[in-house]
Amino acid sequence: MKITKAVIPAAGLGTRVLPATKSMPKEMFPIVDKPAIQYIVEEAVKVGITDILIITNRGKGIIADHFDRTPELEKALDKPEKQEMLETVKNISNLANVTFIRQIETKGLGHAILRAKNFVGNEPFAVMYGDDVIIGEDPAIGQLIRAYGEFGKGVVGVKLMPEEEMHKYGSLKVENIHHNVFKCTDMVEKPATKEEILSCYSILGRCVLPPEIFDVLENTQPGKNGEIQLTDAMREIATTVGMTAVEYTGTRYDMGNKLGLLQASIEVGLEHPEIKDGLKEYLKNLVKNL
Ligand code: UTP
């Protein structure tokens, strides 16, 4: 079955990057010259996703503005020497059918995803966390969609994380099927002790979920941090029908984390045709004095 819908939860409070996120959504932090969320929408579009629901909250109207037309700006750019930038600006609003819904209260990622029930209907859909930018040749969400096609089960995108950091992530019980693809039969959100860690494979930024997740979410009680956790709902599916985990290729940048957003700017900047030479020179001089 072709997956054409994606949900991007972007209603978190971004407390790890305060005070920047007091009035600016972290999803709008730029990586060189594009906001994080545009990289995510472009990743979705590359694999044939046509309909995208972005879950926002108060103060995040700027995200909707970014995907809207800007007649005054377009008029100002409509000059022979500015045609390329005019096209770039216009194309943003034509990338996909992007719609928005608000999560009225910040009650967790699971609660945010439940807002997408009517949008999704009765088909599998992609979930792309609004603060996780993944850069790579082969779009990460496409790798998950292929695994959905292969096994017909919900898929989580995973990476191996250091054991001492596992208390911040979801930990999965996995069994290798082939290459970077695993069977996932259990998971736990933010394991509090070493004994609770099922493995160092963590869910990072991308999932493909069956529509049954909504029935589960409707009955999911608040878990860690008093929030309705998506991991708790996925656990129900993993322990019954089972799920698939894909250790996707590509580099993930956590835009909700101070170091992550600096790494994103530097690494993407080093590949950017306009600034890579200048940035390389600057970094070389800088490291001499570190
Ligand atoms: P995070 O836990 O990384 O985001 O959620 P956060 O809550 O903003 O992080 P803190 O405050 O720095 O710890 C993962 C994704 O889920 C979204 C976030 O916007 C992020 O994209 N989210 C989280 C929601 O949409 N709603 C919520 O209630 C919680």
PDB file of C-alpha atoms and ligand atoms in Angstrom:
ATOM      1  CA  MET A   1       0.000   0.000   0.000  1.00  0.00           C
ATOM      2  CA  LYS A   2       1.324   3.413  -0.961  1.00  0.00           C
ATOM      3  CA  ILE A   3       1.883   5.751   1.970  1.00  0.00           C
ATOM      4  CA  THR A   4       0.884   9.295   1.057  1.00  0.00           C
ATOM      5  CA  LYS A   5       0.267  10.933   4.435  1.00  0.00           C
ATOM      6  CA  ALA A   6       2.699  12.208   7.044  1.00  0.00           C
ATOM      7  CA  VAL A   7       2.142  13.739  10.449  1.00  0.00           C
ATOM      8  CA  ILE A   8       4.758  16.109  11.853  1.00  0.00           C
ATOM      9  CA  PRO A   9       4.336  16.739  15.578  1.00  0.00           C
ATOM     10  CA  ALA A  10       5.714  20.205  16.307  1.00  0.00           C
ATOM     11  CA  ALA A  11       3.827  21.231  19.423  1.00  0.00           C
ATOM     12  CA  GLY A  12       6.488  20.514  22.044  1.00  0.00           C
ATOM     13  CA  LEU A  13       7.683  23.236  24.399  1.00  0.00           C
ATOM     14  CA  GLY A  14      11.342  22.916  23.442  1.00  0.00           C
ATOM     15  CA  THR A  15      12.481  23.399  27.018  1.00  0.00           C
ATOM     16  CA  ARG A  16      15.982  22.077  26.280  1.00  0.00           C
ATOM     17  CA  VAL A  17      16.716  25.060  24.062  1.00  0.00           C
ATOM     18  CA  LEU A  18      15.191  27.841  26.146  1.00  0.00           C
ATOM     19  CA  PRO A  19      15.259  30.804  26.066  1.00  0.00           C
ATOM     20  CA  ALA A  20      15.455  30.607  22.237  1.00  0.00           C
ATOM     21  CA  THR A  21      12.141  28.715  22.154  1.00  0.00           C
ATOM     22  CA  LYS A  22      10.264  31.160  24.369  1.00  0.00           C
ATOM     23  CA  SER A  23       8.578  32.633  21.305  1.00  0.00           C
ATOM     24  CA  MET A  24      10.415  30.920  18.396  1.00  0.00           C
ATOM     25  CA  PRO A  25       9.506  27.292  17.618  1.00  0.00           C
ATOM     26  CA  LYS A  26      12.588  25.065  17.462  1.00  0.00           C
ATOM     27  CA  GLU A  27      11.169  23.593  14.232  1.00  0.00           C
ATOM     28  CA  MET A  28      11.868  27.007  12.648  1.00  0.00           C
ATOM     29  CA  PHE A  29      15.532  27.157  13.692  1.00  0.00           C
ATOM     30  CA  PRO A  30      17.519  27.545  10.472  1.00  0.00           C
ATOM     31  CA  ILE A  31      20.158  25.141   9.262  1.00  0.00           C
ATOM     32  CA  VAL A  32      22.182  27.518   7.074  1.00  0.00           C
ATOM     33  CA  ASP A  33      19.284  29.064   5.106  1.00  0.00           C
ATOM     34  CA  LYS A  34      16.279  26.760   5.606  1.00  0.00           C
ATOM     35  CA  PRO A  35      14.183  26.106   8.696  1.00  0.00           C
ATOM     36  CA  ALA A  36      14.432  22.607  10.155  1.00  0.00           C
ATOM     37  CA  ILE A  37      10.825  21.754   9.332  1.00  0.00           C
ATOM     38  CA  GLN A  38      11.340  22.470   5.629  1.00  0.00           C
ATOM     39  CA  TYR A  39      14.081  19.803   5.480  1.00  0.00           C
ATOM     40  CA  ILE A  40      11.560  17.385   6.997  1.00  0.00           C
ATOM     41  CA  VAL A  41       8.771  18.285   4.564  1.00  0.00           C
ATOM     42  CA  GLU A  42      11.236  17.919   1.659  1.00  0.00           C
ATOM     43  CA  GLU A  43      12.276  14.471   2.940  1.00  0.00           C
ATOM     44  CA  ALA A  44       8.606  13.424   2.911  1.00  0.00           C
ATOM     45  CA  VAL A  45       7.961  14.827  -0.556  1.00  0.00           C
ATOM     46  CA  LYS A  46      11.000  12.957  -1.967  1.00  0.00           C
ATOM     47  CA  VAL A  47       9.353   9.614  -1.176  1.00  0.00           C
ATOM     48  CA  GLY A  48       5.938  10.444  -2.625  1.00  0.00           C
ATOM     49  CA  ILE A  49       4.129  11.803   0.422  1.00  0.00           C
ATOM     50  CA  THR A  50       1.538  14.308  -0.780  1.00  0.00           C
ATOM     51  CA  ASP A  51      -0.433  15.238   2.358  1.00  0.00           C
ATOM     52  CA  ILE A  52       1.205  16.530   5.502  1.00  0.00           C
ATOM     53  CA  LEU A  53      -0.406  17.467   8.790  1.00  0.00           C
ATOM     54  CA  ILE A  54       1.716  19.611  11.087  1.00  0.00           C
ATOM     55  CA  ILE A  55       0.651  19.599  14.735  1.00  0.00           C
ATOM     56  CA  THR A  56       1.300  22.980  16.291  1.00  0.00           C
ATOM     57  CA  ASN A  57       0.216  24.987  19.301  1.00  0.00           C
ATOM     58  CA  ARG A  58      -0.066  28.594  20.413  1.00  0.00           C
ATOM     59  CA  GLY A  59       2.730  30.777  19.131  1.00  0.00           C
ATOM     60  CA  LYS A  60       3.694  28.485  16.266  1.00  0.00           C
ATOM     61  CA  GLY A  61       1.699  30.310  13.576  1.00  0.00           C
ATOM     62  CA  ILE A  62       5.031  31.235  12.049  1.00  0.00           C
ATOM     63  CA  ILE A  63       5.313  27.620  10.816  1.00  0.00           C
ATOM     64  CA  ALA A  64       2.055  27.973   8.856  1.00  0.00           C
ATOM     65  CA  ASP A  65       3.270  31.326   7.511  1.00  0.00           C
ATOM     66  CA  HIS A  66       6.394  29.639   6.171  1.00  0.00           C
ATOM     67  CA  PHE A  67       4.360  27.245   3.995  1.00  0.00           C
ATOM     68  CA  ASP A  68       1.972  29.993   2.817  1.00  0.00           C
ATOM     69  CA  ARG A  69       2.362  32.305  -0.181  1.00  0.00           C
ATOM     70  CA  THR A  70       3.991  35.724   0.425  1.00  0.00           C
ATOM     71  CA  PRO A  71       2.622  38.093  -2.257  1.00  0.00           C
ATOM     72  CA  GLU A  72       4.583  41.166  -1.097  1.00  0.00           C
ATOM     73  CA  LEU A  73       7.883  39.291  -0.990  1.00  0.00           C
ATOM     74  CA  GLU A  74       7.187  37.605  -4.336  1.00  0.00           C
ATOM     75  CA  LYS A  75       6.467  41.014  -5.900  1.00  0.00           C
ATOM     76  CA  ALA A  76       9.712  42.408  -4.524  1.00  0.00           C
ATOM     77  CA  LEU A  77      11.660  39.429  -5.916  1.00  0.00           C
ATOM     78  CA  ASP A  78      10.040  39.619  -9.347  1.00  0.00           C
ATOM     79  CA  LYS A  79      13.100  41.159 -11.024  1.00  0.00           C
ATOM     80  CA  PRO A  80      15.268  39.536 -13.704  1.00  0.00           C
ATOM     81  CA  GLU A  81      18.243  39.078 -11.348  1.00  0.00           C
ATOM     82  CA  LYS A  82      16.095  37.608  -8.527  1.00  0.00           C
ATOM     83  CA  GLN A  83      14.177  34.933 -10.481  1.00  0.00           C
ATOM     84  CA  GLU A  84      15.978  32.013  -8.853  1.00  0.00           C
ATOM     85  CA  MET A  85      15.138  33.199  -5.334  1.00  0.00           C
ATOM     86  CA  LEU A  86      11.569  33.965  -6.443  1.00  0.00           C
ATOM     87  CA  GLU A  87      11.171  30.328  -7.565  1.00  0.00           C
ATOM     88  CA  THR A  88      12.714  29.059  -4.304  1.00  0.00           C
ATOM     89  CA  VAL A  89      10.253  31.111  -2.258  1.00  0.00           C
ATOM     90  CA  LYS A  90       7.219  30.150  -4.366  1.00  0.00           C
ATOM     91  CA  ASN A  91       8.114  26.436  -4.355  1.00  0.00           C
ATOM     92  CA  ILE A  92       7.897  26.230  -0.564  1.00  0.00           C
ATOM     93  CA  SER A  93       4.121  26.676  -0.701  1.00  0.00           C
ATOM     94  CA  ASN A  94       3.812  24.095  -3.504  1.00  0.00           C
ATOM     95  CA  LEU A  95       5.800  21.285  -1.883  1.00  0.00           C
ATOM     96  CA  ALA A  96       2.766  19.338  -0.654  1.00  0.00           C
ATOM     97  CA  ASN A  97      -0.742  19.803   0.738  1.00  0.00           C
ATOM     98  CA  VAL A  98       0.334  21.055   4.134  1.00  0.00           C
ATOM     99  CA  THR A  99      -2.369  21.499   6.768  1.00  0.00           C
ATOM    100  CA  PHE A 100      -2.266  22.315  10.461  1.00  0.00           C
ATOM    101  CA  ILE A 101      -4.054  21.357  13.633  1.00  0.00           C
ATOM    102  CA  ARG A 102      -3.444  22.547  17.159  1.00  0.00           C
ATOM    103  CA  GLN A 103      -2.694  20.430  20.167  1.00  0.00           C
ATOM    104  CA  ILE A 104      -4.549  22.517  22.724  1.00  0.00           C
ATOM    105  CA  GLU A 105      -2.584  21.178  25.694  1.00  0.00           C
ATOM    106  CA  THR A 106       0.983  19.868  25.644  1.00  0.00           C
ATOM    107  CA  LYS A 107       0.211  16.397  26.942  1.00  0.00           C
ATOM    108  CA  GLY A 108       2.890  14.417  25.164  1.00  0.00           C
ATOM    109  CA  LEU A 109       3.809  13.015  21.767  1.00  0.00           C
ATOM    110  CA  GLY A 110       1.103  10.307  21.891  1.00  0.00           C
ATOM    111  CA  HIS A 111      -1.539  12.938  22.630  1.00  0.00           C
ATOM    112  CA  ALA A 112      -0.226  15.048  19.714  1.00  0.00           C
ATOM    113  CA  ILE A 113      -0.427  12.114  17.281  1.00  0.00           C
ATOM    114  CA  LEU A 114      -4.004  11.378  18.363  1.00  0.00           C
ATOM    115  CA  ARG A 115      -4.949  14.821  16.959  1.00  0.00           C
ATOM    116  CA  ALA A 116      -4.208  13.362  13.499  1.00  0.00           C
ATOM    117  CA  LYS A 117      -6.907  10.656  13.651  1.00  0.00           C
ATOM    118  CA  ASN A 118      -9.361  12.288  11.220  1.00  0.00           C
ATOM    119  CA  PHE A 119      -6.599  13.374   8.835  1.00  0.00           C
ATOM    120  CA  VAL A 120      -5.166   9.858   8.636  1.00  0.00           C
ATOM    121  CA  GLY A 121      -8.385   7.834   8.337  1.00  0.00           C
ATOM    122  CA  ASN A 122      -7.890   4.128   7.834  1.00  0.00           C
ATOM    123  CA  GLU A 123      -4.448   3.897   6.258  1.00  0.00           C
ATOM    124  CA  PRO A 124      -0.838   3.565   7.416  1.00  0.00           C
ATOM    125  CA  PHE A 125       0.965   6.875   7.773  1.00  0.00           C
ATOM    126  CA  ALA A 126       4.382   8.349   8.441  1.00  0.00           C
ATOM    127  CA  VAL A 127       5.338  10.184  11.628  1.00  0.00           C
ATOM    128  CA  MET A 128       8.277  12.590  11.342  1.00  0.00           C
ATOM    129  CA  TYR A 129       9.297  14.386  14.540  1.00  0.00           C
ATOM    130  CA  GLY A 130       9.440  18.111  13.883  1.00  0.00           C
ATOM    131  CA  ASP A 131      12.768  18.601  15.636  1.00  0.00           C
ATOM    132  CA  ASP A 132      14.652  15.682  14.055  1.00  0.00           C
ATOM    133  CA  VAL A 133      16.327  16.578  10.773  1.00  0.00           C
ATOM    134  CA  ILE A 134      17.860  13.616   8.964  1.00  0.00           C
ATOM    135  CA  ILE A 135      20.236  14.260   6.095  1.00  0.00           C
ATOM    136  CA  GLY A 136      21.258  11.443   3.770  1.00  0.00           C
ATOM    137  CA  GLU A 137      21.222  10.196   0.191  1.00  0.00           C
ATOM    138  CA  ASP A 138      18.382   7.761   0.831  1.00  0.00           C
ATOM    139  CA  PRO A 139      15.557   9.567   2.708  1.00  0.00           C
ATOM    140  CA  ALA A 140      15.108   7.955   6.138  1.00  0.00           C
ATOM    141  CA  ILE A 141      11.315   7.852   5.939  1.00  0.00           C
ATOM    142  CA  GLY A 142      11.579   6.067   2.570  1.00  0.00           C
ATOM    143  CA  GLN A 143      13.707   3.339   4.199  1.00  0.00           C
ATOM    144  CA  LEU A 144      10.941   2.820   6.789  1.00  0.00           C
ATOM    145  CA  ILE A 145       8.204   2.816   4.145  1.00  0.00           C
ATOM    146  CA  ARG A 146      10.075   0.064   2.257  1.00  0.00           C
ATOM    147  CA  ALA A 147      10.174  -2.027   5.456  1.00  0.00           C
ATOM    148  CA  TYR A 148       6.436  -1.459   5.888  1.00  0.00           C
ATOM    149  CA  GLY A 149       5.968  -2.776   2.355  1.00  0.00           C
ATOM    150  CA  GLU A 150       8.141  -5.816   3.134  1.00  0.00           C
ATOM    151  CA  PHE A 151       6.559  -6.891   6.439  1.00  0.00           C
ATOM    152  CA  GLY A 152       3.210  -5.048   6.645  1.00  0.00           C
ATOM    153  CA  LYS A 153       3.836  -4.048  10.274  1.00  0.00           C
ATOM    154  CA  GLY A 154       4.395  -0.692  11.966  1.00  0.00           C
ATOM    155  CA  VAL A 155       8.004   0.468  11.624  1.00  0.00           C
ATOM    156  CA  VAL A 156      10.233   2.522  13.903  1.00  0.00           C
ATOM    157  CA  GLY A 157      13.411   4.263  12.783  1.00  0.00           C
ATOM    158  CA  VAL A 158      16.265   3.505  15.190  1.00  0.00           C
ATOM    159  CA  LYS A 159      19.892   4.315  15.917  1.00  0.00           C
ATOM    160  CA  LEU A 160      22.298   2.857  18.480  1.00  0.00           C
ATOM    161  CA  MET A 161      22.793   5.305  21.365  1.00  0.00           C
ATOM    162  CA  PRO A 162      25.339   5.250  24.220  1.00  0.00           C
ATOM    163  CA  GLU A 163      24.096   3.227  27.199  1.00  0.00           C
ATOM    164  CA  GLU A 164      24.557   6.167  29.587  1.00  0.00           C
ATOM    165  CA  GLU A 165      22.124   8.232  27.503  1.00  0.00           C
ATOM    166  CA  MET A 166      19.383   5.614  27.267  1.00  0.00           C
ATOM    167  CA  HIS A 167      17.350   7.221  30.077  1.00  0.00           C
ATOM    168  CA  LYS A 168      16.465  10.000  27.580  1.00  0.00           C
ATOM    169  CA  TYR A 169      15.143   7.692  24.836  1.00  0.00           C
ATOM    170  CA  GLY A 170      12.879   4.741  24.088  1.00  0.00           C
ATOM    171  CA  SER A 171      14.707   1.394  24.296  1.00  0.00           C
ATOM    172  CA  LEU A 172      13.728  -1.528  22.042  1.00  0.00           C
ATOM    173  CA  LYS A 173      13.845  -5.300  22.265  1.00  0.00           C
ATOM    174  CA  VAL A 174      15.056  -6.320  18.817  1.00  0.00           C
ATOM    175  CA  GLU A 175      16.129  -9.356  16.830  1.00  0.00           C
ATOM    176  CA  ASN A 176      17.959  -8.955  13.527  1.00  0.00           C
ATOM    177  CA  ILE A 177      16.072 -10.080  10.396  1.00  0.00           C
ATOM    178  CA  HIS A 178      18.538  -8.942   7.736  1.00  0.00           C
ATOM    179  CA  HIS A 179      21.045  -6.090   7.214  1.00  0.00           C
ATOM    180  CA  ASN A 180      19.756  -3.098   9.198  1.00  0.00           C
ATOM    181  CA  VAL A 181      16.230  -4.479   9.686  1.00  0.00           C
ATOM    182  CA  PHE A 182      15.018  -5.957  12.990  1.00  0.00           C
ATOM    183  CA  LYS A 183      11.949  -7.541  14.479  1.00  0.00           C
ATOM    184  CA  CYS A 184      10.778  -5.448  17.459  1.00  0.00           C
ATOM    185  CA  THR A 185       8.760  -7.231  20.126  1.00  0.00           C
ATOM    186  CA  ASP A 186       8.893  -4.825  23.069  1.00  0.00           C
ATOM    187  CA  MET A 187       9.907  -1.304  24.021  1.00  0.00           C
ATOM    188  CA  VAL A 188      10.188   0.938  27.041  1.00  0.00           C
ATOM    189  CA  GLU A 189      10.179   4.747  27.204  1.00  0.00           C
ATOM    190  CA  LYS A 190      13.088   6.402  29.021  1.00  0.00           C
ATOM    191  CA  PRO A 191      14.345   3.383  31.042  1.00  0.00           C
ATOM    192  CA  ALA A 192      15.119   4.622  34.554  1.00  0.00           C
ATOM    193  CA  THR A 193      17.636   1.902  35.474  1.00  0.00           C
ATOM    194  CA  LYS A 194      20.219  -0.218  33.625  1.00  0.00           C
ATOM    195  CA  GLU A 195      18.026  -3.283  34.205  1.00  0.00           C
ATOM    196  CA  GLU A 196      15.125  -1.677  32.323  1.00  0.00           C
ATOM    197  CA  ILE A 197      17.203  -1.127  29.155  1.00  0.00           C
ATOM    198  CA  LEU A 198      16.102  -3.651  26.515  1.00  0.00           C
ATOM    199  CA  SER A 199      18.877  -2.672  24.076  1.00  0.00           C
ATOM    200  CA  CYS A 200      20.697   0.493  23.021  1.00  0.00           C
ATOM    201  CA  TYR A 201      18.559   0.754  19.900  1.00  0.00           C
ATOM    202  CA  SER A 202      16.412   3.859  20.360  1.00  0.00           C
ATOM    203  CA  ILE A 203      13.515   5.270  18.380  1.00  0.00           C
ATOM    204  CA  LEU A 204      14.788   8.410  16.738  1.00  0.00           C
ATOM    205  CA  GLY A 205      12.562  10.734  14.770  1.00  0.00           C
ATOM    206  CA  ARG A 206      10.683   8.555  12.296  1.00  0.00           C
ATOM    207  CA  CYS A 207       7.925   5.900  12.352  1.00  0.00           C
ATOM    208  CA  VAL A 208       5.388   4.382   9.998  1.00  0.00           C
ATOM    209  CA  LEU A 209       2.282   3.448  11.920  1.00  0.00           C
ATOM    210  CA  PRO A 210      -0.852   1.447  11.206  1.00  0.00           C
ATOM    211  CA  PRO A 211      -4.168   3.271  11.792  1.00  0.00           C
ATOM    212  CA  GLU A 212      -4.869   0.903  14.734  1.00  0.00           C
ATOM    213  CA  ILE A 213      -2.506   3.113  16.749  1.00  0.00           C
ATOM    214  CA  PHE A 214      -5.387   5.572  17.279  1.00  0.00           C
ATOM    215  CA  ASP A 215      -7.585   3.030  19.120  1.00  0.00           C
ATOM    216  CA  VAL A 216      -4.600   2.215  21.318  1.00  0.00           C
ATOM    217  CA  LEU A 217      -3.765   5.891  21.939  1.00  0.00           C
ATOM    218  CA  GLU A 218      -7.345   6.593  22.975  1.00  0.00           C
ATOM    219  CA  ASN A 219      -6.841   4.179  25.858  1.00  0.00           C
ATOM    220  CA  THR A 220      -3.236   5.015  26.704  1.00  0.00           C
ATOM    221  CA  GLN A 221      -2.809   6.462  30.178  1.00  0.00           C
ATOM    222  CA  PRO A 222      -0.217   9.138  30.988  1.00  0.00           C
ATOM    223  CA  GLY A 223       3.217   7.526  31.435  1.00  0.00           C
ATOM    224  CA  LYS A 224       6.720   8.990  31.940  1.00  0.00           C
ATOM    225  CA  ASN A 225       6.634  12.716  32.878  1.00  0.00           C
ATOM    226  CA  GLY A 226       2.823  12.476  33.164  1.00  0.00           C
ATOM    227  CA  GLU A 227       2.594  12.607  29.333  1.00  0.00           C
ATOM    228  CA  ILE A 228       0.703  10.331  26.944  1.00  0.00           C
ATOM    229  CA  GLN A 229       3.683   8.588  25.403  1.00  0.00           C
ATOM    230  CA  LEU A 230       3.657   7.345  21.813  1.00  0.00           C
ATOM    231  CA  THR A 231       6.115   4.641  22.906  1.00  0.00           C
ATOM    232  CA  ASP A 232       3.568   3.235  25.376  1.00  0.00           C
ATOM    233  CA  ALA A 233       0.988   2.919  22.568  1.00  0.00           C
ATOM    234  CA  MET A 234       3.522   1.415  20.144  1.00  0.00           C
ATOM    235  CA  ARG A 235       4.552  -1.043  22.860  1.00  0.00           C
ATOM    236  CA  GLU A 236       1.023  -2.464  22.786  1.00  0.00           C
ATOM    237  CA  ILE A 237       1.386  -3.074  19.049  1.00  0.00           C
ATOM    238  CA  ALA A 238       4.969  -4.392  19.356  1.00  0.00           C
ATOM    239  CA  THR A 239       4.032  -6.939  22.027  1.00  0.00           C
ATOM    240  CA  THR A 240       0.915  -8.190  20.194  1.00  0.00           C
ATOM    241  CA  VAL A 241       1.213  -8.115  16.386  1.00  0.00           C
ATOM    242  CA  GLY A 242       4.877  -7.030  16.444  1.00  0.00           C
ATOM    243  CA  MET A 243       6.698  -4.150  14.777  1.00  0.00           C
ATOM    244  CA  THR A 244       9.759  -3.721  12.578  1.00  0.00           C
ATOM    245  CA  ALA A 245      12.788  -1.557  13.420  1.00  0.00           C
ATOM    246  CA  VAL A 246      15.062  -0.072  10.754  1.00  0.00           C
ATOM    247  CA  GLU A 247      18.477   1.324  11.622  1.00  0.00           C
ATOM    248  CA  TYR A 248      18.256   3.983   8.958  1.00  0.00           C
ATOM    249  CA  THR A 249      21.213   5.507   7.156  1.00  0.00           C
ATOM    250  CA  GLY A 250      21.681   9.273   7.219  1.00  0.00           C
ATOM    251  CA  THR A 251      22.786  11.689   9.915  1.00  0.00           C
ATOM    252  CA  ARG A 252      20.224  12.782  12.461  1.00  0.00           C
ATOM    253  CA  TYR A 253      20.390  16.249  13.980  1.00  0.00           C
ATOM    254  CA  ASP A 254      18.392  16.915  17.132  1.00  0.00           C
ATOM    255  CA  MET A 255      17.221  20.506  16.749  1.00  0.00           C
ATOM    256  CA  GLY A 256      15.791  20.402  20.264  1.00  0.00           C
ATOM    257  CA  ASN A 257      19.279  20.163  21.732  1.00  0.00           C
ATOM    258  CA  LYS A 258      21.915  22.921  21.870  1.00  0.00           C
ATOM    259  CA  LEU A 259      24.790  20.798  20.553  1.00  0.00           C
ATOM    260  CA  GLY A 260      22.594  19.195  17.882  1.00  0.00           C
ATOM    261  CA  LEU A 261      21.636  22.455  16.306  1.00  0.00           C
ATOM    262  CA  LEU A 262      25.231  23.674  16.152  1.00  0.00           C
ATOM    263  CA  GLN A 263      26.348  20.353  14.611  1.00  0.00           C
ATOM    264  CA  ALA A 264      23.594  20.675  11.989  1.00  0.00           C
ATOM    265  CA  SER A 265      24.686  24.176  10.988  1.00  0.00           C
ATOM    266  CA  ILE A 266      28.356  23.226  10.734  1.00  0.00           C
ATOM    267  CA  GLU A 267      27.937  19.916   8.889  1.00  0.00           C
ATOM    268  CA  VAL A 268      25.280  21.142   6.456  1.00  0.00           C
ATOM    269  CA  GLY A 269      27.269  24.368   6.008  1.00  0.00           C
ATOM    270  CA  LEU A 270      30.342  22.336   5.016  1.00  0.00           C
ATOM    271  CA  GLU A 271      28.330  20.891   2.102  1.00  0.00           C
ATOM    272  CA  HIS A 272      26.626  24.133   1.069  1.00  0.00           C
ATOM    273  CA  PRO A 273      27.949  25.375  -2.311  1.00  0.00           C
ATOM    274  CA  GLU A 274      27.800  29.051  -1.362  1.00  0.00           C
ATOM    275  CA  ILE A 275      29.562  28.922   2.004  1.00  0.00           C
ATOM    276  CA  LYS A 276      31.497  25.648   2.248  1.00  0.00           C
ATOM    277  CA  ASP A 277      34.882  27.110   1.302  1.00  0.00           C
ATOM    278  CA  GLY A 278      34.560  30.098   3.622  1.00  0.00           C
ATOM    279  CA  LEU A 279      33.317  27.935   6.495  1.00  0.00           C
ATOM    280  CA  LYS A 280      36.138  25.381   6.028  1.00  0.00           C
ATOM    281  CA  GLU A 281      38.729  28.150   6.123  1.00  0.00           C
ATOM    282  CA  TYR A 282      37.104  29.654   9.210  1.00  0.00           C
ATOM    283  CA  LEU A 283      36.981  26.314  11.053  1.00  0.00           C
ATOM    284  CA  LYS A 284      40.592  25.474  10.202  1.00  0.00           C
ATOM    285  CA  ASN A 285      41.761  28.758  11.694  1.00  0.00           C
ATOM    286  CA  LEU A 286      39.512  28.362  14.681  1.00  0.00           C
ATOM    287  CA  VAL A 287      40.694  24.855  15.640  1.00  0.00           C
ATOM    288  CA  LYS A 288      44.321  26.011  15.645  1.00  0.00           C
ATOM    289  CA  ASN A 289      43.518  27.942  18.808  1.00  0.00           C
ATOM    290  CA  LEU A 290      41.298  25.396  20.542  1.00  0.00           C
TER     291      LEU A 290
HETATM  292  P1  UTP B   1      10.407  16.169  22.401  1.00  0.00           P
HETATM  293  O1  UTP B   1      10.256  15.571  23.731  1.00  0.00           O
HETATM  294  O2  UTP B   1      11.726  16.076  21.728  1.00  0.00           O
HETATM  295  O3  UTP B   1      10.005  17.715  22.359  1.00  0.00           O
HETATM  296  O4  UTP B   1       9.254  15.588  21.472  1.00  0.00           O
HETATM  297  P2  UTP B   1       9.783  18.749  23.521  1.00  0.00           P
HETATM  298  O5  UTP B   1       8.696  18.300  24.422  1.00  0.00           O
HETATM  299  O6  UTP B   1       9.612  20.051  22.829  1.00  0.00           O
HETATM  300  O7  UTP B   1      11.219  18.686  24.231  1.00  0.00           O
HETATM  301  P3  UTP B   1      11.810  19.384  25.530  1.00  0.00           P
HETATM  302  O8  UTP B   1      10.773  20.289  26.153  1.00  0.00           O
HETATM  303  O9  UTP B   1      13.003  20.168  25.051  1.00  0.00           O
HETATM  304  O10 UTP B   1      12.226  18.221  26.373  1.00  0.00           O
HETATM  305  C1  UTP B   1       9.440  15.012  20.192  1.00  0.00           C
HETATM  306  C2  UTP B   1       8.537  15.664  19.176  1.00  0.00           C
HETATM  307  O11 UTP B   1       7.187  15.649  19.614  1.00  0.00           O
HETATM  308  C3  UTP B   1       6.623  16.934  19.618  1.00  0.00           C
HETATM  309  C4  UTP B   1       7.803  17.899  19.710  1.00  0.00           C
HETATM  310  O12 UTP B   1       7.484  19.144  19.080  1.00  0.00           O
HETATM  311  C5  UTP B   1       8.880  17.140  18.951  1.00  0.00           C
HETATM  312  O13 UTP B   1       8.809  17.367  17.563  1.00  0.00           O
HETATM  313  N1  UTP B   1       5.668  17.047  20.753  1.00  0.00           N
HETATM  314  C6  UTP B   1       6.053  16.692  22.009  1.00  0.00           C
HETATM  315  C7  UTP B   1       4.368  17.465  20.506  1.00  0.00           C
HETATM  316  O14 UTP B   1       4.001  17.787  19.357  1.00  0.00           O
HETATM  317  N2  UTP B   1       3.511  17.559  21.562  1.00  0.00           N
HETATM  318  C8  UTP B   1       3.849  17.239  22.834  1.00  0.00           C
HETATM  319  O15 UTP B   1       2.995  17.334  23.743  1.00  0.00           O
HETATM  320  C9  UTP B   1       5.163  16.798  23.067  1.00  0.00           C
END
